[in-house]
């Protein structure tokens, strides 16, 4: 019998505490094949909103929520937004470093590992086409 084991997703738990003692815990469960392209689209939306000739704060806010939805899911993004009371500036200053320093490197490492595994399938001598 041939067994196949589905690859694990990148999982992390994010915990926020404010000065009033309120706490929020949000779990990230990310598939690199889905999350990295979605991250690139959301990042590009932020860039477009920032470089627009007329500041479009509504588009920037949507783009920020999209970024959070990529990494924490729709429900997690809503919980974080609610926790910060709609204060996008504080939310980005607190949460984005976690995304940038913890989640993105893990996603990129898992993606590189998967890419290398696929490349090794095609590098194997028995898989090469013989002329």
Coordinates of C-alpha atoms in Angstrom, one line a residue, residues 8-15 25-32 35 67-77 79-80 95 98-100 102-104 106-107:
X8 CA 1.1 20.6 7.2
X9 CA 0.2 24.2 7.0
X10 CA 2.1 26.9 8.8
X11 CA 0.4 27.4 12.2
X12 CA 1.1 30.1 14.7
X13 CA -0.8 31.6 17.6
X14 CA -0.8 35.4 18.1
X15 CA -1.7 36.9 21.5
X25 CA -5.7 35.2 20.9
X26 CA -5.8 34.6 17.2
X27 CA -4.6 31.5 15.4
X28 CA -3.0 31.6 11.9
X29 CA -3.3 28.5 9.7
X30 CA -1.6 29.3 6.4
X31 CA -1.1 27.3 3.2
X32 CA 1.9 28.9 1.4
X35 CA -1.3 32.8 1.4
X67 CA -3.7 41.9 4.7
X68 CA -4.9 40.8 8.1
X69 CA -7.5 38.5 6.5
X70 CA -4.7 36.8 4.6
X71 CA -2.8 36.0 7.8
X72 CA -5.5 35.6 10.3
X73 CA -8.6 34.7 8.3
X74 CA -11.7 36.9 8.0
X75 CA -12.9 36.2 11.5
X76 CA -9.4 36.8 13.0
X77 CA -9.1 40.1 11.1
X79 CA -11.5 40.2 16.0
X80 CA -8.3 42.2 15.7
X95 CA 0.6 43.6 14.4
X98 CA 4.6 40.1 13.8
X99 CA 3.5 39.4 10.3
X100 CA 6.8 40.6 8.8
X102 CA 7.3 35.7 12.1
X103 CA 4.7 34.7 9.6
X104 CA 6.3 35.7 6.3
X106 CA 7.8 30.8 8.0
X107 CA 5.6 30.9 4.9

